[in-house]
């Protein structure tokens, strides 16, 4: 498909309001959100493997955002849109309730120093907003190489009453682990670091 950057990139309205995702994609297929796409490898592979789903990528860093958006345009994937913004603001202020079937977060920045912990993506307000944005039965999956951040993520997810822990089970995970591994996952696995994963499912409303 012929896709230009104009088709892929969406600029958020300056005044926060919930956006219409159906309009953004031009159809009502299920929408999966990835936060912190980096160079977009995961988003691209998923979008190509599942043409019956839509993929929305959020990336804050301009350099990676441009790289990823260019990549989507070059591959001509019609089911991907990208937004450059702070994912915390996006999920809390722009994302409609019950609008996404999955939320993927791979290797969120760990901000290891204690005084920087408040910059972390996962906190109570973010997790509440994510639970609200997930459709019934929708899943949130997260992976990180950072043991201490992993414990914090797990404890904040466990405390969210609308989410329940489930098995980490990406479709065909075994067959295509290499294909869908993210850049950071590949790097850390080469270094022999442990990767921690969690999946939570949105309970029915
Ligand atoms: C450690 S990298 C991981 C990239 C990719 N997910 C992977 O696994 O290879 C974290 C990414 O999240 C992005 N990021 C961090 N905080 C963000 C935020 N609040 N909103 C959007 N993107 C964010 C960073 O710019 C970076 O590209």
Short mmCIF file of N, CA, C and O and ligand atoms in Angstrom, two decimals, residues 34-38 58-61 64 85-88 106-109 121 182-185 188, ligand 1:
data_model
loop_
_atom_site.label_atom_id
_atom_site.label_comp_id
_atom_site.label_asym_id
_atom_site.label_seq_id
_atom_site.Cartn_x
_atom_site.Cartn_y
_atom_site.Cartn_z
N UNK A 34 1.06 0.51 21.36
CA UNK A 34 2.40 0.27 21.92
C UNK A 34 2.96 1.59 22.42
O UNK A 34 3.00 2.59 21.69
N UNK A 35 3.42 1.58 23.66
CA UNK A 35 4.03 2.78 24.26
C UNK A 35 5.54 2.63 24.23
O UNK A 35 6.08 1.61 24.66
N UNK A 36 6.21 3.67 23.70
CA UNK A 36 7.67 3.63 23.62
C UNK A 36 8.12 2.69 22.51
O UNK A 36 8.78 1.68 22.77
N UNK A 37 7.76 3.03 21.27
CA UNK A 37 8.02 2.12 20.14
C UNK A 37 9.50 2.00 19.83
O UNK A 37 9.89 1.08 19.12
N UNK A 38 10.33 2.95 20.30
CA UNK A 38 11.71 2.97 19.84
C UNK A 38 11.71 3.09 18.32
O UNK A 38 10.95 3.87 17.75
N UNK A 58 3.12 5.06 20.21
CA UNK A 58 3.42 6.33 20.88
C UNK A 58 4.90 6.36 21.19
O UNK A 58 5.44 5.41 21.78
N UNK A 59 5.56 7.42 20.78
CA UNK A 59 6.99 7.55 21.09
C UNK A 59 7.28 9.03 21.35
O UNK A 59 6.81 9.89 20.62
N UNK A 60 8.04 9.25 22.41
CA UNK A 60 8.33 10.63 22.81
C UNK A 60 9.58 11.18 22.12
O UNK A 60 9.59 12.33 21.67
N UNK A 61 10.62 10.37 22.02
CA UNK A 61 11.90 10.87 21.50
C UNK A 61 11.79 11.12 19.99
O UNK A 61 11.49 10.19 19.22
N UNK A 64 13.69 8.72 17.47
CA UNK A 64 13.12 7.39 17.29
C UNK A 64 11.75 7.47 16.63
O UNK A 64 11.39 6.62 15.81
N UNK A 85 4.19 11.95 21.54
CA UNK A 85 3.73 12.64 22.76
C UNK A 85 4.20 11.85 23.97
O UNK A 85 4.79 10.78 23.85
N UNK A 86 3.93 12.41 25.13
CA UNK A 86 4.18 11.72 26.39
C UNK A 86 3.04 10.73 26.60
O UNK A 86 1.87 11.12 26.72
N UNK A 87 3.38 9.46 26.66
CA UNK A 87 2.36 8.42 26.74
C UNK A 87 1.49 8.55 27.99
O UNK A 87 0.32 8.17 27.98
N UNK A 88 2.05 9.09 29.05
CA UNK A 88 1.27 9.25 30.28
C UNK A 88 0.12 10.21 30.03
O UNK A 88 -1.03 9.96 30.40
N UNK A 106 7.32 -2.34 26.24
CA UNK A 106 8.55 -3.14 26.30
C UNK A 106 9.71 -2.28 26.77
O UNK A 106 10.02 -1.28 26.14
N UNK A 107 10.29 -2.68 27.84
CA UNK A 107 11.47 -1.99 28.38
C UNK A 107 11.23 -0.50 28.60
O UNK A 107 11.95 0.34 28.04
N UNK A 108 10.21 -0.17 29.39
CA UNK A 108 10.00 1.23 29.74
C UNK A 108 11.25 1.75 30.47
O UNK A 108 11.89 0.98 31.21
N UNK A 109 11.57 3.03 30.27
CA UNK A 109 12.77 3.58 30.90
C UNK A 109 12.69 3.35 32.42
O UNK A 109 11.71 3.75 33.05
N UNK A 121 6.93 5.48 34.01
CA UNK A 121 5.60 5.40 33.38
C UNK A 121 4.58 4.77 34.32
O UNK A 121 3.46 5.26 34.48
N UNK A 182 11.91 -7.10 20.59
CA UNK A 182 12.19 -5.67 20.41
C UNK A 182 13.71 -5.47 20.43
O UNK A 182 14.46 -6.34 20.86
N UNK A 183 14.15 -4.30 19.97
CA UNK A 183 15.58 -4.01 19.93
C UNK A 183 16.24 -4.21 21.29
O UNK A 183 17.31 -4.79 21.40
N UNK A 184 15.58 -3.67 22.33
CA UNK A 184 16.17 -3.77 23.66
C UNK A 184 16.20 -5.21 24.14
O UNK A 184 17.13 -5.63 24.80
N UNK A 185 15.14 -5.96 23.79
CA UNK A 185 15.10 -7.36 24.20
C UNK A 185 16.28 -8.12 23.58
O UNK A 185 16.98 -8.87 24.26
N UNK A 188 19.54 -7.09 25.35
CA UNK A 188 19.68 -7.60 26.72
C UNK A 188 19.82 -9.11 26.74
O UNK A 188 20.53 -9.66 27.59
C1 LIG B 1 14.33 1.58 26.63
S1 LIG B 1 13.54 2.14 25.21
C2 LIG B 1 12.68 0.69 24.62
C3 LIG B 1 12.30 0.77 23.17
C4 LIG B 1 11.53 -0.43 22.62
N1 LIG B 1 10.24 -0.58 23.29
C5 LIG B 1 12.34 -1.70 22.75
O1 LIG B 1 11.99 -2.56 23.58
O2 LIG B 1 13.30 -1.83 22.00
C6 LIG B 1 12.21 3.13 25.88
C7 LIG B 1 11.50 3.92 24.82
O3 LIG B 1 10.36 4.55 25.40
C8 LIG B 1 10.33 5.92 25.01
N2 LIG B 1 9.62 6.64 26.09
C9 LIG B 1 10.04 6.80 27.35
N3 LIG B 1 9.14 7.47 28.08
C10 LIG B 1 8.11 7.75 27.24
C11 LIG B 1 6.88 8.44 27.39
N4 LIG B 1 6.51 8.96 28.56
N5 LIG B 1 6.07 8.53 26.32
C12 LIG B 1 6.42 8.00 25.13
N6 LIG B 1 7.58 7.33 24.92
C13 LIG B 1 8.41 7.20 25.96
C14 LIG B 1 11.79 6.30 24.88
O4 LIG B 1 11.96 7.44 24.07
C15 LIG B 1 12.37 5.04 24.25
O5 LIG B 1 12.26 5.04 22.84
#
